[in-house]
CSV table of C-alpha atoms and ligand atoms in Angstrom, one decimal:
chain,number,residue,atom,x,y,z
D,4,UNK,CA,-18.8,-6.1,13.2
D,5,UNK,CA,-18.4,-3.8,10.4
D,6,UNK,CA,-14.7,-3.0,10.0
D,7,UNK,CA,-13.9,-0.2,7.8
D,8,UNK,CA,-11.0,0.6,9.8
D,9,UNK,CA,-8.5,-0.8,6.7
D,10,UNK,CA,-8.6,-3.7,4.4
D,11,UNK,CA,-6.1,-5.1,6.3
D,12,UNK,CA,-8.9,-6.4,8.8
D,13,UNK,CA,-9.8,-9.1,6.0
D,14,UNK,CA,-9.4,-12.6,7.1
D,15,UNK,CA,-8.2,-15.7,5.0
D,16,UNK,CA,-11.1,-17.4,3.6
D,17,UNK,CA,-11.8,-21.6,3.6
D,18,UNK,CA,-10.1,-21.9,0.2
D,19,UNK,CA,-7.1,-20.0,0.6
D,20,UNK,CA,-6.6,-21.8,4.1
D,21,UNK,CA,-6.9,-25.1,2.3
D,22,UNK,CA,-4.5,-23.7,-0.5
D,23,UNK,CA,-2.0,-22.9,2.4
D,24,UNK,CA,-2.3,-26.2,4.0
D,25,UNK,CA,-1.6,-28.0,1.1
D,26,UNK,CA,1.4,-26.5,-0.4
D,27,UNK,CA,4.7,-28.0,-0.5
D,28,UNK,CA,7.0,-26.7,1.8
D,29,UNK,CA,10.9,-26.8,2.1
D,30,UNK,CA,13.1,-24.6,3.9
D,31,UNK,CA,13.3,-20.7,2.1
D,32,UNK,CA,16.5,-19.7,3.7
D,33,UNK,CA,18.0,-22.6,2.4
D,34,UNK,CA,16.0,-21.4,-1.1
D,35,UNK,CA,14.2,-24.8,-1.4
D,36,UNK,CA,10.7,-23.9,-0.5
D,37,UNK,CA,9.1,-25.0,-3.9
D,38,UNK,CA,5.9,-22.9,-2.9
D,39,UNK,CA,7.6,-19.9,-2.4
D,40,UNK,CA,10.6,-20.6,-5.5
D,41,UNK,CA,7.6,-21.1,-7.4
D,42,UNK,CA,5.2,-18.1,-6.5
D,43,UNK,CA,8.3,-16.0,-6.7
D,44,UNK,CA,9.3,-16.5,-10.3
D,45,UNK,CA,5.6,-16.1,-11.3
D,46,UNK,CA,5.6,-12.9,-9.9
D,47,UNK,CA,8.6,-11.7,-11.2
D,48,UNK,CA,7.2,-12.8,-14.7
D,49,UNK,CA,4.1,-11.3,-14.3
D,50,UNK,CA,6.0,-7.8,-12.9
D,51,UNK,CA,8.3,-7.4,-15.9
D,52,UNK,CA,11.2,-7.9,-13.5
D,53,UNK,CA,14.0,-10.5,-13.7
D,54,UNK,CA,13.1,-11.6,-9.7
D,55,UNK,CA,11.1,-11.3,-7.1
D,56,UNK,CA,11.3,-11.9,-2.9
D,57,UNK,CA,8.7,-13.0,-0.3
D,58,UNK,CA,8.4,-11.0,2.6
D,59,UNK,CA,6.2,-11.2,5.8
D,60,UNK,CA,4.8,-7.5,5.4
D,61,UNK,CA,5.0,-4.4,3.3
D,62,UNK,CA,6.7,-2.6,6.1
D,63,UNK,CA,9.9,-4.8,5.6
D,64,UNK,CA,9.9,-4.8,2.1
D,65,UNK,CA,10.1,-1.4,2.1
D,66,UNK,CA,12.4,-0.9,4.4
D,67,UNK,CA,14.4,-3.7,2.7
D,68,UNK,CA,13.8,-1.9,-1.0
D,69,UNK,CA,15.2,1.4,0.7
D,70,UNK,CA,18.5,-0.2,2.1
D,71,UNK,CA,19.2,-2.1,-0.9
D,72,UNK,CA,19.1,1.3,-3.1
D,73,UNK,CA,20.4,3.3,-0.7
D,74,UNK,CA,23.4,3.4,1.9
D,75,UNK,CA,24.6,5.0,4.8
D,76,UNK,CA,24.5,9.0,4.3
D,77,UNK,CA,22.3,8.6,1.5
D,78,UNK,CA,18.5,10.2,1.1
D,79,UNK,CA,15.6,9.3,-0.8
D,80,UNK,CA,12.8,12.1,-2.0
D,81,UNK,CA,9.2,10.8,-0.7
D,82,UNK,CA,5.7,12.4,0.2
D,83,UNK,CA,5.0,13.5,3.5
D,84,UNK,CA,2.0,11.2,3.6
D,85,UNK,CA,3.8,8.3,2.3
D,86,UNK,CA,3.9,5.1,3.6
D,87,UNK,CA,7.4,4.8,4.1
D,88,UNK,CA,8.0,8.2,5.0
D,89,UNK,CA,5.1,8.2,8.3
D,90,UNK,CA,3.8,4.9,9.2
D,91,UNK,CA,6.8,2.6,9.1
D,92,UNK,CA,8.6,3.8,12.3
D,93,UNK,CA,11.0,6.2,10.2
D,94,UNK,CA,12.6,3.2,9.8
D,95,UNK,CA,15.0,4.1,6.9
D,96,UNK,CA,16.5,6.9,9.3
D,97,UNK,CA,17.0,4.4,12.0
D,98,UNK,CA,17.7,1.0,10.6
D,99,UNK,CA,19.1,2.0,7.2
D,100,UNK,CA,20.9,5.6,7.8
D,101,UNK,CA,19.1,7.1,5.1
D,102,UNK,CA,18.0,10.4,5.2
D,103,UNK,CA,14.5,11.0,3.9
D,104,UNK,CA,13.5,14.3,2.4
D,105,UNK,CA,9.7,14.9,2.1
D,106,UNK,CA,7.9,16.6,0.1
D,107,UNK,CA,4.7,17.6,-0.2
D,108,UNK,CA,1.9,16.1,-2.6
D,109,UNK,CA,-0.4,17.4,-4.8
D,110,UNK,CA,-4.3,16.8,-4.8
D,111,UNK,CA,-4.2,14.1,-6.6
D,112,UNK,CA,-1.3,12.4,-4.5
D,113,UNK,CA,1.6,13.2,-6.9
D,114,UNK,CA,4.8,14.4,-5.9
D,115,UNK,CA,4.6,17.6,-8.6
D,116,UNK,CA,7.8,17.8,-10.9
D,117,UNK,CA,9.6,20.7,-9.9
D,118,UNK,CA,9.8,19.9,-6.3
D,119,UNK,CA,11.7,16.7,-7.2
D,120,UNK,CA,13.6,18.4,-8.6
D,121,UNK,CA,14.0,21.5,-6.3
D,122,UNK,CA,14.9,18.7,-3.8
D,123,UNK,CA,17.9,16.7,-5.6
D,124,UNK,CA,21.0,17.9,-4.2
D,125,UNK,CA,23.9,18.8,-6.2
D,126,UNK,CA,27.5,16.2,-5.7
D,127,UNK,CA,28.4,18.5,-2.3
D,128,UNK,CA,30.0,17.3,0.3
D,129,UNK,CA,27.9,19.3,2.9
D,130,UNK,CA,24.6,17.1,1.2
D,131,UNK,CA,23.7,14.0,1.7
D,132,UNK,CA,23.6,12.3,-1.7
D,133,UNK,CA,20.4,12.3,-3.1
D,134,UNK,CA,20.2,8.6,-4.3
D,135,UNK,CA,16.2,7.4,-5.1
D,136,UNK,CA,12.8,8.8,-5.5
D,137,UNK,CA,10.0,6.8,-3.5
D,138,UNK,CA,6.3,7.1,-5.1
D,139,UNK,CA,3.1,5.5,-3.8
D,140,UNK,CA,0.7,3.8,-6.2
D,141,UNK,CA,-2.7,3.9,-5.5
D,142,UNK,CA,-2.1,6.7,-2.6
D,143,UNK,CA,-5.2,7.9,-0.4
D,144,UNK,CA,-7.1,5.2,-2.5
D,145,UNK,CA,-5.9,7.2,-5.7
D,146,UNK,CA,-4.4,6.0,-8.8
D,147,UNK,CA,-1.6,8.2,-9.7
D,148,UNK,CA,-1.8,9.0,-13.8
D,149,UNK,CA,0.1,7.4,-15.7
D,150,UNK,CA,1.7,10.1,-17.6
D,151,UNK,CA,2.5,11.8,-14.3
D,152,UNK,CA,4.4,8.7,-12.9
D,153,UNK,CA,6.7,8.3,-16.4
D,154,UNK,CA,7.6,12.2,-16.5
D,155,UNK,CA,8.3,11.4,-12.3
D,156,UNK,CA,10.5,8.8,-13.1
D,157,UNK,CA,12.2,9.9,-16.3
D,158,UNK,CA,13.0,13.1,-14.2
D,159,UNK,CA,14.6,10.7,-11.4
D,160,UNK,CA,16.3,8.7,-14.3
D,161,UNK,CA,17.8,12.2,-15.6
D,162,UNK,CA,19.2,13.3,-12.2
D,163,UNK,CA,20.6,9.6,-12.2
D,164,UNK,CA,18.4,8.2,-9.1
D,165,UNK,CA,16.8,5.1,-8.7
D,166,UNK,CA,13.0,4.7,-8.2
D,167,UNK,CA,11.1,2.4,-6.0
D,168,UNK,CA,7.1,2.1,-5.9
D,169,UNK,CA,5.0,1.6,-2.6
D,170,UNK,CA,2.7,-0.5,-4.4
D,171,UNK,CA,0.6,-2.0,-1.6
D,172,UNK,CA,-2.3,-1.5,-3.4
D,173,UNK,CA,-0.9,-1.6,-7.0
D,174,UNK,CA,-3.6,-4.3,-7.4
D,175,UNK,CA,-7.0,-1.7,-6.9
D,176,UNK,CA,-5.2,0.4,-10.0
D,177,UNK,CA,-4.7,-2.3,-11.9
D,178,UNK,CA,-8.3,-3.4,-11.7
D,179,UNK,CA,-9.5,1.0,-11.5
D,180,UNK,CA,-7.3,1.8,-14.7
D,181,UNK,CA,-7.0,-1.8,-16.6
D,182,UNK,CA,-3.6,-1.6,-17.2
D,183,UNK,CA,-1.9,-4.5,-16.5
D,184,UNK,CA,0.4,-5.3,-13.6
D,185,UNK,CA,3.6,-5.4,-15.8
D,186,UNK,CA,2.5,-1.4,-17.0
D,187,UNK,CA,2.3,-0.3,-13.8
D,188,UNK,CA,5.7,-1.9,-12.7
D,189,UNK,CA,7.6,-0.8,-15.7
D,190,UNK,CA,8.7,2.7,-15.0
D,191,UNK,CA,10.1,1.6,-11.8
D,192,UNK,CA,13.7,-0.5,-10.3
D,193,UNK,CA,11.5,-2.0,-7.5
D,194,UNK,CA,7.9,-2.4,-7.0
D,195,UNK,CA,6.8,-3.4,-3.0
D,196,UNK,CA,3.1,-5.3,-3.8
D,197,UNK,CA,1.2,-6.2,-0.5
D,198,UNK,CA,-1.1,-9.3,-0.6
D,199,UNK,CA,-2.8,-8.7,3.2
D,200,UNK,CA,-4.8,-5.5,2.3
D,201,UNK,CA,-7.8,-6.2,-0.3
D,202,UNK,CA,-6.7,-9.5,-1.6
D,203,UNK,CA,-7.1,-10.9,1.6
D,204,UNK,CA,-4.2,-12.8,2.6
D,205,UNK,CA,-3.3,-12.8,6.5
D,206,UNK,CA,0.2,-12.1,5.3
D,207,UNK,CA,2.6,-11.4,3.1
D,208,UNK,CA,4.4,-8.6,0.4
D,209,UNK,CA,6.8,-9.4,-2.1
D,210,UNK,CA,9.3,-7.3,-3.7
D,211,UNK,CA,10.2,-7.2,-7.5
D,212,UNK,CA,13.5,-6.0,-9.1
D,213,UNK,CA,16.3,-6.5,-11.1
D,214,UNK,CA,18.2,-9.9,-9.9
D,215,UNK,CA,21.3,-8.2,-8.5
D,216,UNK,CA,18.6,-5.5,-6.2
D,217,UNK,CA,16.7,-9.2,-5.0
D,218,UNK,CA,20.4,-10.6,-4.3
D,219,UNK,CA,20.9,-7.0,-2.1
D,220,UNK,CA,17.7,-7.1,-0.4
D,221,UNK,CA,17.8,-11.2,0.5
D,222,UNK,CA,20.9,-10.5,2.8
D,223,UNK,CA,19.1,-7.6,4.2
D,224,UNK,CA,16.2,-9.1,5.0
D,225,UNK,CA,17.8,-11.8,6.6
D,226,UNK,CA,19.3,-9.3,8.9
D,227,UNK,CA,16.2,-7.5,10.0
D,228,UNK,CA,15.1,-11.3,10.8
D,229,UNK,CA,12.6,-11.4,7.8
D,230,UNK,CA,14.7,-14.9,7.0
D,231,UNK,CA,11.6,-17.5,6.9
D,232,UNK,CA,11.5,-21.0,7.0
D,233,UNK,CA,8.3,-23.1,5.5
D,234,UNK,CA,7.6,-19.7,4.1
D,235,UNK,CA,5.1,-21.5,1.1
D,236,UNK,CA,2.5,-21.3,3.2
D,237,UNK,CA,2.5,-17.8,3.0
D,238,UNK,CA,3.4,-17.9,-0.8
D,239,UNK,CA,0.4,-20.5,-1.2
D,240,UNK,CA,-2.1,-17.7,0.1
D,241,UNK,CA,-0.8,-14.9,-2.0
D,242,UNK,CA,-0.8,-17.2,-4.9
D,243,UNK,CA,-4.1,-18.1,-4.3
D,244,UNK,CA,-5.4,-14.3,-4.0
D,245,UNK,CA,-3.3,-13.7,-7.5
D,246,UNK,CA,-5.5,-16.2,-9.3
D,247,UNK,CA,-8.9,-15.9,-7.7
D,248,UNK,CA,-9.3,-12.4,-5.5
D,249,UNK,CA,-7.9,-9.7,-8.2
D,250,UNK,CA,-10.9,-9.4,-10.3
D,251,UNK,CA,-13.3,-9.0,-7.2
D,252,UNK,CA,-11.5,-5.6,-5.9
D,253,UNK,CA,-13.9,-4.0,-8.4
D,254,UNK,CA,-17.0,-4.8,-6.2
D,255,UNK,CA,-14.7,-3.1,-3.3
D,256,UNK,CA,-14.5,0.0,-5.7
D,257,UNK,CA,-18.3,-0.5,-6.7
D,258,UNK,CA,-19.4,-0.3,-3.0
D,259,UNK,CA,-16.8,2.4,-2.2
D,260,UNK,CA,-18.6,4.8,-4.9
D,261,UNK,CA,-22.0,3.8,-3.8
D,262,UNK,CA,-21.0,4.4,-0.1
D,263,UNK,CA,-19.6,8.0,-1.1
D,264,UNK,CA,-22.9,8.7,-2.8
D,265,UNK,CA,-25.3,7.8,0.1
D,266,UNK,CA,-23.0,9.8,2.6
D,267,UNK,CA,-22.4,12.8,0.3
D,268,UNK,CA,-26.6,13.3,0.7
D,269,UNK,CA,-26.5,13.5,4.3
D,270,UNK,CA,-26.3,16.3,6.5
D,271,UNK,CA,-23.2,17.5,8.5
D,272,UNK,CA,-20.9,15.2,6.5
D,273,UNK,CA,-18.6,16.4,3.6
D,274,UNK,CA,-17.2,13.9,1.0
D,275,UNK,CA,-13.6,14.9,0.6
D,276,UNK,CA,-12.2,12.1,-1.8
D,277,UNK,CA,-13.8,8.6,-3.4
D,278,UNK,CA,-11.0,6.4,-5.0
D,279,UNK,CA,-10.9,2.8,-5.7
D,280,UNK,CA,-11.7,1.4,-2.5
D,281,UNK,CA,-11.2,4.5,0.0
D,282,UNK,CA,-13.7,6.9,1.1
D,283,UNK,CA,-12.6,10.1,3.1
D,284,UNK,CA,-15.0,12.6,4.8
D,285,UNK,CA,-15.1,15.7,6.7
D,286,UNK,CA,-17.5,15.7,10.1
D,287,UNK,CA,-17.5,18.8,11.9
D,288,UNK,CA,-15.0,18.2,14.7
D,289,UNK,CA,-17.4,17.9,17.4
D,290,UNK,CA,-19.2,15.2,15.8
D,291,UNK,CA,-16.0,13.1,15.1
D,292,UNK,CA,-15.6,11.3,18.5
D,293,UNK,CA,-19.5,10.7,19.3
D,294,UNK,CA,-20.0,9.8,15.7
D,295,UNK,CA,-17.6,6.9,15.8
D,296,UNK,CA,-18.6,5.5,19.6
D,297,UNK,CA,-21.9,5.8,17.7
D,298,UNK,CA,-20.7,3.8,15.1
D,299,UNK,CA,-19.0,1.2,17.4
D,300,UNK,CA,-21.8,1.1,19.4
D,301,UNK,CA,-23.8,-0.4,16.2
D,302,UNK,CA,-20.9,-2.9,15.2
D,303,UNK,CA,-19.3,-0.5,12.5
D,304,UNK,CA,-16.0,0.1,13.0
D,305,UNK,CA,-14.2,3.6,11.3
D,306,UNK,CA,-10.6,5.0,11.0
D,307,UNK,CA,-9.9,8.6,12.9
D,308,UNK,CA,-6.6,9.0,12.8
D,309,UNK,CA,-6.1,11.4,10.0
D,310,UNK,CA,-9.3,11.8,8.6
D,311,UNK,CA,-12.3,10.3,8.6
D,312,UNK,CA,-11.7,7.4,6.5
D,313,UNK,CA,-14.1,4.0,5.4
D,314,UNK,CA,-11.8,1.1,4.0
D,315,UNK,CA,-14.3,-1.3,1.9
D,316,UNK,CA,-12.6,-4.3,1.4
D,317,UNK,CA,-13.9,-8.3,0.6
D,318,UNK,CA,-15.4,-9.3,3.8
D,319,UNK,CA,-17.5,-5.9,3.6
D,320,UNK,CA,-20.6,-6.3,0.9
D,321,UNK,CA,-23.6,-4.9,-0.1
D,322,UNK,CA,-25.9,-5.0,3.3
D,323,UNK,CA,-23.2,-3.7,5.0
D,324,UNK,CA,-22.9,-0.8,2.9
D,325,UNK,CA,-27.0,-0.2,3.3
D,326,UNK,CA,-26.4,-0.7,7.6
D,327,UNK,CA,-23.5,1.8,7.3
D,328,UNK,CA,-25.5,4.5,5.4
D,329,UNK,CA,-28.6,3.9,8.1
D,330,UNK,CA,-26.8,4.3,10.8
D,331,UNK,CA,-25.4,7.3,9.7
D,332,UNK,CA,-28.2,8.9,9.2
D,333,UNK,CA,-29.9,7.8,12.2
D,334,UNK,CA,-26.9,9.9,13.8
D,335,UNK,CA,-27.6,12.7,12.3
D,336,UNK,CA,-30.8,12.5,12.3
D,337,UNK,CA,-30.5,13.6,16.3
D,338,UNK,CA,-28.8,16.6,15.2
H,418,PLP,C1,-0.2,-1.4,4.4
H,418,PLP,C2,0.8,-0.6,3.6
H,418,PLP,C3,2.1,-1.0,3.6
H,418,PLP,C4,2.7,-2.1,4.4
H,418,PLP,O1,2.1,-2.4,5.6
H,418,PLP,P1,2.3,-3.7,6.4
H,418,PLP,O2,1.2,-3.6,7.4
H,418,PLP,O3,3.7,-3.6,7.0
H,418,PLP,O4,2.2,-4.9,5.5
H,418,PLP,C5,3.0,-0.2,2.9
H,418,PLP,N1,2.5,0.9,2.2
H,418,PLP,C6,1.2,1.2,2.1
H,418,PLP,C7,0.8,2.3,1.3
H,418,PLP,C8,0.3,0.5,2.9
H,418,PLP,O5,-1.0,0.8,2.9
């Protein structure tokens, strides 16, 4: 199979398992896993933040992120296509009692200035209070500008908000832009970094933050059960893919660009977007569903559900990129 679905679908390779069965282990809600202790403060150094927190997915950190800036009645300003905001079970309405208030994004994936600011609410009773700005870093595959993201924040900072980064994929801008992880963190409170997408772990996101937002967001993920035990062997794969998978998400981005390319040249498809690893693509609507039994049909696997979208991640290289682009045009080649 050819799984462009996400790069989620990336599986742990001989190395990192070794690495994971390997690693010291104690007991992490006791705080002596020296695997995770250890991964834990390098991350934090390596953020710019005074302390970090293992978690078993980005979903949870989130969530936990959200609760420990935010309480009951409060809101936070987010995209409409953020991750937070649409595919985590609107679970900062339901578990946390926060009240999100979407916007809607620019082209480029920004949240544009004047609708932050449209959206804080003034100190009224009848409002919920306006409490934290959410952005998303790379979003759609995007890298947000860097100018954009410390006018975003300063804005937040003015209105006297906190601001959290969905960073699962801060890693593809660090290697798009070359700014370093620390930049990218710096504008932000907390930064949510995922190590299961393109760096290829089978689990694991951390959150990054000032020591007294870790010291929140430990008790709160110990009550949505995110409390883990010999939890270095999940630190032990993420530190592996911080020391040896970084530098390959540039082939990812490489073969995204070339993928882009080859399909913009065929018939009855439409490149919408190419950014670091993601492609997106109109098909004319009758084509979708054929297309992709098409596709499955021939071992390539693609992501419908909100546009056509082609994840290339590590376990995807250079053949596959060639089968992908001749297979779709031997499907609309029929045509
Ligand atoms: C994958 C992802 C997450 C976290 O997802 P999990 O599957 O829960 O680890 C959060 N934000 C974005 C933008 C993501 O792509």
């Amino acid at each position: 199979m050819i799984d462009l679905r996400s790069d989620t679908v990336t599986r742990p390779t001989a190395a990192m398992l070794e690495a994971m069965v390997s690693a010291p282990v104690g007991d992490d809600v006791w705080g002596d896993d020296p695997t995770a202790n250890a991964f834990q403060a390098r991350l934090a150094e390596q953020t710019g933040k005074e302390a970090s927190l293992l978690f078993p997915s980005g979903t949870q950190s989130n969530l936990v992120a959200l609760m420990a800036h935010c309480e009951r009645g409060d809101e936070y300003i987010v995209g409409q296509n953020a991750h937070t905001y649409r595919y985590e079970g609107g679970g900062a309405a339901v578990l946390g009692s926060i009240q999100p208030q979407p916007i809607e994004h620019a082209e480029d994936g920004s949240l544009p200035l004047e609708k932050i600011a449209a959206a804080v609410k003034a100190d009224d009773f009848h409002f919920a209070r306006t409490r934290l700005l959410a952005l998303e870093n790379t979003i759609g595959g995007k890298v947000l500008p860097a100018e954009y993201v410390k006018e975003a924040t300063d804005l937040a900072r003015q209105f006297g908000l906190a601001t959290h980064l969905d960073g699962a994929r801060l890693f593809n801008a660090v290697v798009a832009t070359g700014s370093s992880l620390k930049q990218l963190c710096q504008p932000f409170d907390s930064v949510s970094l995922c190590f299961s997408k393109g760096l290829g772990t089978p689990m694991g996101s951390a959150l990054v933050g000032s020591q007294e937002l870790i010291d929140r967001a430990r008790r709160w993920r110990k009550m949505v059960g995110g409390g883990m035990r010999q939890s270095g062997i999940i630190a032990a794969a993420c530190q592996y893919a911080l020391d040896h998978h970084v530098d390959d998400l540039a082939h990812d981005h490489r073969r995204a660009a070339r993928l882009a390319r080859g399909l913009a040249v065929l018939p009855g498809i439409e490149v919408l977007s190419q950014a670091t690893n993601m492609v997106f693509a109109r098909i004319p609507y009758e084509h979708v569903q054929p297309l992709a039994a098409w596709l499955k049909e021939q071992g390539i696997l693609i992501e419908l559900l909100y546009a056509t979208r082609f994840v290339v991640h590590r376990d995807i290289d250079d053949a596959d990129i060639d089968e992908v682009l001749a297979v779709m045009d031997s499907y609309f080649r029929q045509y």
